[in-house]
CSV table of C-alpha atoms in Angstrom, one decimal:
chain,number,residue,atom,x,y,z
H,1,MET,CA,-95.7,-41.6,-86.8
H,2,THR,CA,-92.3,-42.0,-88.6
H,3,GLU,CA,-90.0,-44.8,-87.5
H,4,LYS,CA,-87.4,-41.9,-86.5
H,5,SER,CA,-89.8,-40.2,-84.4
H,6,THR,CA,-91.1,-43.4,-82.7
H,7,LEU,CA,-87.4,-44.3,-81.8
H,8,LYS,CA,-86.7,-40.8,-80.4
H,9,LEU,CA,-89.8,-41.0,-78.1
H,10,PHE,CA,-88.8,-44.5,-77.0
H,11,SER,CA,-85.2,-43.3,-76.2
H,12,ALA,CA,-86.5,-40.4,-74.3
H,13,SER,CA,-88.7,-42.8,-72.2
H,14,CYS,CA,-85.8,-45.0,-71.5
H,15,PHE,CA,-83.7,-41.9,-70.0
H,16,ALA,CA,-86.7,-41.0,-68.0
H,17,LEU,CA,-86.8,-44.6,-66.6
H,18,VAL,CA,-83.0,-44.6,-65.8
H,19,THR,CA,-83.6,-41.4,-63.7
H,20,THR,CA,-86.3,-43.3,-61.8
H,21,ALA,CA,-84.1,-46.4,-61.3
H,22,MET,CA,-81.1,-44.6,-60.3
H,23,THR,CA,-83.0,-43.1,-57.3
H,24,PHE,CA,-83.7,-46.7,-56.1
H,25,ALA,CA,-80.0,-47.6,-56.0
H,26,ILE,CA,-78.9,-44.3,-54.6
H,27,ARG,CA,-81.4,-44.6,-51.8
H,28,ALA,CA,-80.2,-48.2,-51.0
H,29,LYS,CA,-76.6,-46.6,-50.5
H,30,ILE,CA,-77.5,-43.4,-48.6
H,31,GLU,CA,-79.4,-45.5,-46.1
H,32,GLU,CA,-76.1,-46.1,-44.5
H,33,VAL,CA,-75.4,-42.4,-44.2
H,34,PHE,CA,-78.7,-41.5,-42.6
H,35,ILE,CA,-78.5,-44.5,-40.1
H,36,SER,CA,-74.7,-43.7,-39.0
H,37,ASP,CA,-74.5,-39.8,-39.5
H,38,PHE,CA,-78.2,-38.7,-38.8
H,39,HIS,CA,-79.1,-41.4,-36.3
H,40,LEU,CA,-82.3,-42.8,-38.0
H,41,THR,CA,-83.5,-46.2,-37.2
H,42,ASN,CA,-84.2,-48.9,-39.7
H,43,GLU,CA,-87.9,-48.4,-39.0
H,44,GLN,CA,-87.7,-44.6,-39.7
H,45,ILE,CA,-85.7,-45.2,-42.8
H,46,GLY,CA,-88.5,-47.5,-43.9
H,47,PHE,CA,-91.0,-44.8,-43.3
H,48,ALA,CA,-88.8,-42.0,-44.8
H,49,PHE,CA,-88.3,-44.3,-48.0
H,50,GLY,CA,-92.1,-45.1,-48.2
H,51,PRO,CA,-93.1,-41.9,-50.1
H,52,ALA,CA,-90.8,-43.2,-52.9
H,53,PHE,CA,-93.5,-45.9,-53.4
H,54,TRP,CA,-96.9,-44.6,-52.1
H,55,GLY,CA,-96.1,-41.3,-53.7
H,56,PHE,CA,-95.4,-43.3,-56.9
H,57,THR,CA,-98.6,-44.9,-56.5
H,58,LEU,CA,-100.6,-41.7,-55.9
H,59,ALA,CA,-98.9,-40.2,-59.1
H,60,MET,CA,-99.9,-43.2,-61.2
H,61,VAL,CA,-103.3,-43.3,-59.9
H,62,ILE,CA,-104.0,-39.8,-60.6
H,63,GLY,CA,-101.8,-39.5,-63.9
H,64,GLY,CA,-103.1,-42.6,-65.5
H,65,PRO,CA,-106.7,-41.3,-66.2
H,66,LEU,CA,-105.2,-37.8,-67.1
H,67,VAL,CA,-102.9,-39.3,-69.6
H,68,ASP,CA,-105.9,-39.8,-72.0
H,69,TYR,CA,-107.2,-36.3,-71.4
H,70,PHE,CA,-103.9,-34.1,-71.2
H,71,GLY,CA,-101.7,-36.4,-73.3
H,72,MET,CA,-98.5,-38.1,-72.3
H,73,LYS,CA,-96.3,-35.1,-72.9
H,74,LYS,CA,-97.8,-33.0,-70.3
H,75,ILE,CA,-97.6,-35.9,-67.6
H,76,LEU,CA,-93.9,-36.4,-68.5
H,77,ASN,CA,-93.3,-32.7,-67.9
H,78,ILE,CA,-94.8,-33.0,-64.3
H,79,ALA,CA,-92.5,-35.9,-63.8
H,80,PHE,CA,-89.7,-33.7,-64.6
H,81,ILE,CA,-90.8,-31.0,-62.1
H,82,GLY,CA,-91.2,-33.9,-59.4
H,83,HIS,CA,-87.8,-35.3,-60.1
H,84,LEU,CA,-86.1,-31.7,-59.9
H,85,LEU,CA,-87.7,-30.7,-56.6
H,86,GLY,CA,-87.0,-34.2,-55.1
H,87,ILE,CA,-83.4,-34.1,-55.8
H,88,ILE,CA,-82.9,-30.7,-54.5
H,89,ILE,CA,-84.7,-31.3,-51.3
H,90,THR,CA,-82.9,-34.6,-50.7
H,91,LEU,CA,-79.5,-32.8,-51.1
H,92,ALA,CA,-80.6,-30.6,-48.3
H,93,ALA,CA,-81.9,-33.5,-46.1
H,94,ARG,CA,-80.3,-34.0,-42.7
H,95,ASP,CA,-83.2,-35.3,-40.8
H,96,PHE,CA,-86.4,-37.7,-41.0
H,97,TRP,CA,-88.8,-35.1,-42.5
H,98,THR,CA,-86.6,-33.6,-45.0
H,99,LEU,CA,-85.7,-37.0,-46.3
H,100,PHE,CA,-89.3,-38.0,-46.3
H,101,VAL,CA,-90.4,-34.8,-48.2
H,102,GLY,CA,-87.5,-35.3,-50.9
H,103,THR,CA,-88.4,-38.9,-51.2
H,104,LEU,CA,-92.0,-37.9,-51.8
H,105,PHE,CA,-91.3,-35.5,-54.6
H,106,ILE,CA,-89.0,-38.2,-56.3
H,107,GLY,CA,-91.7,-40.7,-56.0
H,108,ILE,CA,-94.3,-38.4,-57.6
H,109,GLY,CA,-91.8,-38.0,-60.6
H,110,ASN,CA,-91.1,-41.6,-60.8
H,111,GLY,CA,-94.9,-42.3,-60.8
H,112,MET,CA,-95.7,-39.7,-63.5
H,113,VAL,CA,-92.8,-41.3,-65.5
H,114,GLU,CA,-94.5,-44.8,-65.4
H,115,ALA,CA,-98.0,-43.2,-66.0
H,116,ALA,CA,-96.8,-41.5,-69.2
H,117,CYS,CA,-94.3,-43.9,-70.7
H,118,ASN,CA,-96.1,-47.4,-70.1
H,119,PRO,CA,-99.0,-46.3,-72.3
H,120,LEU,CA,-96.5,-44.4,-74.6
H,121,VAL,CA,-94.5,-47.6,-75.4
H,122,ALA,CA,-97.6,-49.6,-75.9
H,123,ALA,CA,-99.0,-46.9,-78.3
H,124,LEU,CA,-95.7,-46.8,-80.0
H,125,PHE,CA,-95.5,-50.6,-80.6
H,126,PRO,CA,-99.2,-51.8,-80.7
H,127,ASN,CA,-98.1,-55.1,-82.4
H,128,ASN,CA,-95.1,-55.7,-80.2
H,129,LYS,CA,-96.1,-54.7,-76.8
H,130,THR,CA,-94.6,-57.5,-74.6
H,131,LYS,CA,-91.2,-57.4,-76.4
H,132,MET,CA,-91.1,-53.5,-76.3
H,133,LEU,CA,-92.3,-53.1,-72.7
H,134,ASN,CA,-89.5,-55.5,-71.6
H,135,ARG,CA,-87.1,-53.5,-73.7
H,136,PHE,CA,-88.2,-50.4,-72.2
H,137,HIS,CA,-88.0,-51.7,-68.6
H,138,VAL,CA,-84.4,-53.0,-69.5
H,139,TRP,CA,-83.6,-49.5,-68.2
H,140,PHE,CA,-85.1,-50.0,-64.8
H,141,PRO,CA,-82.4,-52.6,-63.8
H,142,GLY,CA,-79.9,-50.9,-66.1
H,143,GLY,CA,-80.4,-47.6,-64.2
H,144,ILE,CA,-80.0,-49.4,-60.9
H,145,VAL,CA,-76.7,-50.9,-62.2
H,146,ILE,CA,-75.5,-47.3,-63.0
H,147,GLY,CA,-76.7,-46.0,-59.7
H,148,SER,CA,-75.0,-49.0,-57.7
H,149,VAL,CA,-71.7,-48.7,-59.5
H,150,LEU,CA,-71.6,-44.8,-59.1
H,151,GLY,CA,-72.5,-45.3,-55.3
H,152,TYR,CA,-69.6,-47.9,-55.0
H,153,LEU,CA,-67.1,-45.8,-57.0
H,154,LEU,CA,-68.0,-42.4,-55.6
H,155,MET,CA,-68.4,-43.3,-51.9
H,156,ASP,CA,-66.5,-46.4,-51.2
H,157,VAL,CA,-63.6,-46.1,-53.6
H,158,LEU,CA,-63.2,-42.4,-53.8
H,159,GLY,CA,-64.6,-41.5,-50.4
H,160,LEU,CA,-66.6,-38.6,-51.7
H,161,ASN,CA,-69.5,-37.3,-49.8
H,162,TRP,CA,-73.0,-38.8,-50.3
H,163,MET,CA,-74.1,-35.5,-52.0
H,164,PHE,CA,-72.1,-36.1,-55.0
H,165,LEU,CA,-73.8,-39.4,-55.5
H,166,VAL,CA,-77.4,-37.7,-55.4
H,167,GLY,CA,-76.3,-35.0,-57.7
H,168,THR,CA,-75.5,-37.4,-60.5
H,169,LEU,CA,-79.4,-37.6,-60.9
H,170,PHE,CA,-79.3,-34.4,-62.6
H,171,ILE,CA,-77.6,-36.0,-65.6
H,172,PRO,CA,-80.3,-38.4,-66.9
H,173,LEU,CA,-83.0,-35.7,-65.8
H,174,ILE,CA,-81.5,-33.0,-68.1
H,175,ILE,CA,-81.2,-35.5,-71.0
H,176,TYR,CA,-84.8,-36.7,-70.9
H,177,ALA,CA,-86.1,-33.4,-70.5
H,178,TYR,CA,-84.1,-32.1,-73.5
H,179,MET,CA,-85.3,-35.1,-75.6
H,180,VAL,CA,-88.9,-34.6,-74.9
H,181,TYR,CA,-88.8,-30.9,-75.6
H,182,GLY,CA,-90.7,-29.9,-78.8
H,183,LYS,CA,-91.6,-33.6,-79.7
H,184,GLU,CA,-95.0,-34.6,-81.0
H,185,PHE,CA,-96.6,-37.6,-78.8
H,186,PRO,CA,-99.5,-40.0,-80.1
H,187,ALA,CA,-102.7,-40.5,-78.6
H,188,THR,CA,-103.0,-43.5,-76.1
H,189,GLU,CA,-104.2,-46.7,-77.3
H,190,ARG,CA,-107.5,-46.3,-75.6
H,191,VAL,CA,-108.3,-43.0,-77.3
H,192,THR,CA,-107.2,-44.6,-80.7
H,193,MET,CA,-109.4,-47.7,-80.1
H,194,LYS,CA,-112.4,-45.5,-78.9
H,195,VAL,CA,-113.0,-47.4,-75.7
H,196,SER,CA,-115.4,-45.5,-73.6
H,197,ASN,CA,-114.8,-44.5,-70.0
H,198,LYS,CA,-117.4,-47.1,-69.0
H,199,ASP,CA,-115.8,-49.8,-70.6
H,200,MET,CA,-112.3,-48.9,-69.3
H,201,PHE,CA,-113.7,-48.9,-65.6
H,202,LYS,CA,-115.4,-52.0,-66.3
H,203,ALA,CA,-112.4,-53.8,-67.5
H,204,CYS,CA,-110.5,-52.4,-64.4
H,205,LEU,CA,-113.1,-54.2,-62.3
H,206,SER,CA,-113.0,-57.4,-64.0
H,207,PRO,CA,-112.2,-60.6,-61.9
H,208,LEU,CA,-109.0,-61.2,-64.0
H,209,PHE,CA,-107.7,-57.6,-63.4
H,210,ILE,CA,-108.4,-57.7,-59.7
H,211,PHE,CA,-106.5,-61.0,-59.5
H,212,MET,CA,-103.6,-59.4,-61.3
H,213,ILE,CA,-103.6,-56.3,-59.0
H,214,LEU,CA,-103.3,-58.5,-55.9
H,215,CYS,CA,-100.5,-60.5,-57.4
H,216,MET,CA,-98.8,-57.3,-58.3
H,217,PHE,CA,-98.6,-56.4,-54.6
H,218,LEU,CA,-96.6,-59.5,-54.0
H,219,THR,CA,-94.3,-59.5,-57.2
H,220,ALA,CA,-93.3,-55.9,-56.5
H,221,ALA,CA,-92.6,-56.3,-52.9
H,222,THR,CA,-90.4,-59.3,-53.6
H,223,GLU,CA,-88.4,-57.4,-56.3
H,224,LEU,CA,-88.1,-53.9,-55.0
H,225,GLY,CA,-88.5,-54.4,-51.3
H,226,THR,CA,-85.6,-56.6,-51.3
H,227,GLY,CA,-83.5,-54.4,-53.6
H,228,GLN,CA,-84.3,-51.2,-51.5
H,229,ARG,CA,-83.1,-52.7,-48.3
H,230,ILE,CA,-80.0,-54.5,-49.8
H,231,SER,CA,-77.5,-52.9,-47.6
H,232,SER,CA,-79.3,-54.1,-44.3
H,233,LEU,CA,-80.2,-57.5,-45.8
H,234,LEU,CA,-76.8,-58.6,-47.1
H,235,GLY,CA,-74.6,-56.4,-44.9
H,236,GLU,CA,-73.0,-59.5,-43.3
H,237,SER,CA,-72.5,-61.5,-46.4
H,238,GLY,CA,-68.9,-60.6,-46.9
H,239,ILE,CA,-69.6,-59.0,-50.3
H,240,PRO,CA,-70.4,-55.2,-50.7
H,241,PRO,CA,-74.3,-55.2,-51.0
H,242,LEU,CA,-74.2,-52.6,-53.8
H,243,LEU,CA,-72.0,-54.8,-56.0
H,244,ILE,CA,-74.5,-57.6,-55.4
H,245,LEU,CA,-77.4,-55.2,-56.3
H,246,ALA,CA,-75.4,-54.3,-59.4
H,247,PHE,CA,-74.9,-57.9,-60.3
H,248,ILE,CA,-78.7,-58.8,-60.0
H,249,ASN,CA,-79.6,-55.9,-62.1
H,250,GLY,CA,-77.1,-56.5,-64.6
H,251,LEU,CA,-78.5,-60.0,-65.1
H,252,MET,CA,-81.9,-58.6,-65.3
H,253,VAL,CA,-80.8,-56.2,-68.2
H,254,VAL,CA,-79.7,-59.0,-70.4
H,255,GLY,CA,-83.0,-61.1,-69.4
H,256,ARG,CA,-85.2,-58.4,-70.3
H,257,TYR,CA,-83.7,-57.5,-73.5
H,258,PHE,CA,-84.2,-61.0,-74.8
H,259,ALA,CA,-87.7,-61.4,-73.3
H,260,GLY,CA,-89.4,-61.2,-76.7
H,261,GLU,CA,-87.7,-64.6,-77.6
H,262,ILE,CA,-88.5,-66.2,-74.3
H,263,VAL,CA,-92.2,-65.3,-74.5
H,264,HIS,CA,-92.3,-66.8,-77.9
H,265,ARG,CA,-91.1,-70.0,-76.7
H,266,LEU,CA,-93.3,-69.9,-73.4
H,267,ASN,CA,-96.2,-67.9,-72.7
H,268,ILE,CA,-97.0,-64.9,-70.4
H,269,SER,CA,-98.6,-66.9,-67.4
H,270,LEU,CA,-95.9,-69.7,-67.6
H,271,MET,CA,-93.2,-67.0,-67.4
H,272,LEU,CA,-94.9,-65.6,-64.2
H,273,PHE,CA,-95.0,-69.0,-62.8
H,274,LEU,CA,-91.4,-69.9,-63.3
H,275,SER,CA,-90.5,-66.4,-62.1
H,276,ALA,CA,-92.1,-67.1,-58.8
H,277,ILE,CA,-90.3,-70.4,-58.3
H,278,PHE,CA,-86.9,-68.9,-59.0
H,279,SER,CA,-87.7,-65.8,-56.8
H,280,PHE,CA,-88.5,-68.0,-53.9
H,281,THR,CA,-85.5,-70.3,-54.4
H,282,GLY,CA,-83.2,-67.2,-54.7
H,283,LEU,CA,-84.4,-65.6,-51.5
H,284,ILE,CA,-83.9,-68.9,-49.6
H,285,LEU,CA,-80.3,-69.4,-51.1
H,286,LEU,CA,-79.4,-65.8,-50.2
H,287,SER,CA,-80.5,-66.3,-46.6
H,288,TYR,CA,-78.1,-69.3,-46.3
H,289,THR,CA,-75.0,-68.3,-48.3
H,290,SER,CA,-72.0,-66.0,-47.9
H,291,GLY,CA,-68.9,-65.0,-49.8
H,292,VAL,CA,-68.7,-65.7,-53.5
H,293,LEU,CA,-71.6,-68.0,-53.2
H,294,VAL,CA,-73.8,-65.1,-52.8
H,295,PHE,CA,-73.4,-64.4,-56.5
H,296,VAL,CA,-74.7,-67.7,-57.3
H,297,SER,CA,-77.9,-67.2,-55.2
H,298,ALA,CA,-78.3,-63.7,-56.4
H,299,ALA,CA,-78.2,-65.2,-60.0
H,300,VAL,CA,-81.1,-67.3,-59.2
H,301,PHE,CA,-82.9,-64.5,-57.6
H,302,ALA,CA,-82.2,-62.3,-60.6
H,303,ILE,CA,-83.8,-64.8,-63.0
H,304,GLY,CA,-86.9,-64.9,-60.8
H,305,ILE,CA,-87.7,-61.0,-60.5
H,306,CYS,CA,-86.3,-60.3,-63.9
H,307,TYR,CA,-89.8,-60.5,-65.8
H,308,PHE,CA,-92.2,-59.8,-62.8
H,309,TRP,CA,-92.8,-56.1,-63.5
H,310,PRO,CA,-92.9,-55.7,-67.2
H,311,THR,CA,-94.6,-59.0,-67.8
H,312,MET,CA,-97.3,-58.1,-65.3
H,313,LEU,CA,-97.9,-55.0,-67.2
H,314,SER,CA,-97.7,-56.9,-70.5
H,315,PHE,CA,-100.3,-59.3,-69.4
H,316,VAL,CA,-102.7,-56.5,-68.7
H,317,ALA,CA,-102.0,-54.7,-72.0
H,318,GLU,CA,-102.6,-57.8,-73.9
H,319,LYS,CA,-105.3,-59.6,-72.2
H,320,ILE,CA,-107.4,-56.6,-70.8
H,321,PRO,CA,-106.5,-53.8,-73.3
H,322,GLN,CA,-109.7,-52.1,-72.7
H,323,SER,CA,-108.2,-51.1,-69.3
H,324,GLY,CA,-106.1,-48.5,-71.2
H,325,ALA,CA,-103.6,-46.2,-69.5
H,326,LEU,CA,-105.7,-46.4,-66.2
H,327,GLY,CA,-105.1,-50.3,-66.1
H,328,LEU,CA,-101.5,-49.9,-66.4
H,329,SER,CA,-101.2,-47.0,-63.9
H,330,LEU,CA,-103.3,-49.0,-61.5
H,331,MET,CA,-100.9,-52.0,-61.9
H,332,GLY,CA,-97.7,-50.0,-61.3
H,333,GLY,CA,-99.4,-48.0,-58.5
H,334,ALA,CA,-100.5,-51.3,-56.7
H,335,GLY,CA,-96.8,-52.5,-57.0
H,336,MET,CA,-95.3,-49.6,-55.4
H,337,LEU,CA,-97.8,-49.2,-52.8
H,338,SER,CA,-96.9,-52.8,-51.7
H,339,VAL,CA,-93.3,-51.7,-51.3
H,340,SER,CA,-94.2,-48.7,-49.2
H,341,VAL,CA,-96.0,-51.2,-46.9
H,342,ILE,CA,-93.3,-53.9,-46.8
H,343,LEU,CA,-90.3,-51.4,-46.1
H,344,PRO,CA,-91.2,-50.4,-42.5
H,345,ILE,CA,-92.3,-54.0,-41.8
H,346,MET,CA,-88.9,-55.1,-42.9
H,347,GLY,CA,-87.2,-52.2,-41.0
H,348,SER,CA,-89.1,-53.1,-37.8
H,349,TYR,CA,-88.2,-56.7,-38.1
H,350,MET,CA,-84.6,-56.1,-38.3
H,351,ASP,CA,-84.8,-53.6,-35.4
H,352,THR,CA,-85.7,-56.4,-33.1
H,353,ASN,CA,-82.2,-57.8,-33.6
H,354,THR,CA,-83.3,-60.0,-36.3
H,355,SER,CA,-80.5,-60.8,-38.9
H,356,GLY,CA,-80.8,-60.0,-42.6
H,357,SER,CA,-81.0,-63.7,-43.3
H,358,GLU,CA,-84.1,-64.2,-41.2
H,359,THR,CA,-85.7,-61.2,-42.9
H,360,LEU,CA,-84.9,-62.8,-46.4
H,361,ARG,CA,-86.7,-65.9,-45.3
H,362,LEU,CA,-89.7,-64.0,-44.1
H,363,MET,CA,-89.7,-62.2,-47.6
H,364,ALA,CA,-89.7,-65.6,-49.4
H,365,ILE,CA,-93.3,-66.2,-48.2
H,366,LEU,CA,-94.5,-63.8,-50.9
H,367,PRO,CA,-93.2,-65.6,-53.9
H,368,ALA,CA,-94.3,-68.8,-52.3
H,369,ILE,CA,-97.8,-67.4,-52.6
H,370,LEU,CA,-97.3,-66.5,-56.0
H,371,ILE,CA,-96.1,-70.0,-57.1
H,372,GLY,CA,-99.7,-71.2,-56.3
H,373,ALA,CA,-101.4,-68.1,-57.7
H,374,PHE,CA,-99.6,-68.2,-61.1
H,375,GLY,CA,-99.9,-71.9,-61.2
H,376,VAL,CA,-103.7,-71.8,-61.0
H,377,LEU,CA,-103.7,-68.8,-63.7
H,378,ASN,CA,-101.6,-71.0,-66.1
H,379,ILE,CA,-104.0,-73.9,-65.7
H,380,VAL,CA,-107.1,-71.7,-66.2
H,381,LEU,CA,-105.8,-69.8,-69.2
H,382,LYS,CA,-104.5,-73.1,-70.9
H,383,LYS,CA,-108.1,-74.5,-70.5
H,384,LYS,CA,-109.5,-71.5,-72.0
H,385,GLU,CA,-107.3,-71.6,-75.1
H,386,ALA,CA,-107.7,-75.4,-75.5
């Protein structure tokens, strides 16, 4: 492919990810509306938002293997349909079930974006996967910043109805659909490498891959579970929660943009180990601080979660390339599935009159486990490379 075509497809992928990311920020804002106006409990919100994650998982697990057979373009077209239906149904939502169904379709759209775009970026930049996957995933926190700022401006400052906020999702949706239309897509790396189905499944059942899947459950829950319930967790901090969410993700944008240089100085496993340490420290600090100091705690947490998702994918793409698009989809699917599990648990915990601070300390257990897991991984890989 020409350099121009490569950059166009990369840009289209980024707009698709912006659409995905904005849904996370917008859900975090409209949570307040469905609790106050439509009388859902925190636990019901957790279950209603769950399909955004297990629907995402379902789409990735199904879409991952199909990418090799039908091509990434057709999978991205399915993402567009899922997003379109999800936005329309969410606009009509007034109770648990309509919110649930709308969130499910959005989750399917989000999952298909990841199923198509992660292998697309890997195929477009085979010699620079870690750097470019991090550059691509800049637009996840970037989209969350956009959604958070829009939520604050449209609802808190201008006092507009929540439906105006949800309607802004049509903008990046139309842009990525237009950019994909009529474009030629490359074959996936697994197809190019001529890796057999047997070798692909064998790679996905290797001890290292299974270990990374288990770790993905914890990294994703730490990052996305906290962000999705930010309004409830930090509602008493004295700072508008969406501004904190925008601040965290703004720092993540910068961090992911320069990820290539950081990986060059460190290594993938050491990055994950340090990320776990910062994530744990940040959650503990967030549970004890208020006012302006919340931003200091949030900065520590942002440094921690910044590299989790793209670096986990990069690790699999570089260390277990035979797993192909299926491997990347299983990783992303496992991450989103874990969030669908943790959200109602967090909601139930908060419904028992437990404060957001106590819930943050409960969540800190997850990166605490990861400190040990990634510490061992780093030691083992160093011995192998010695």
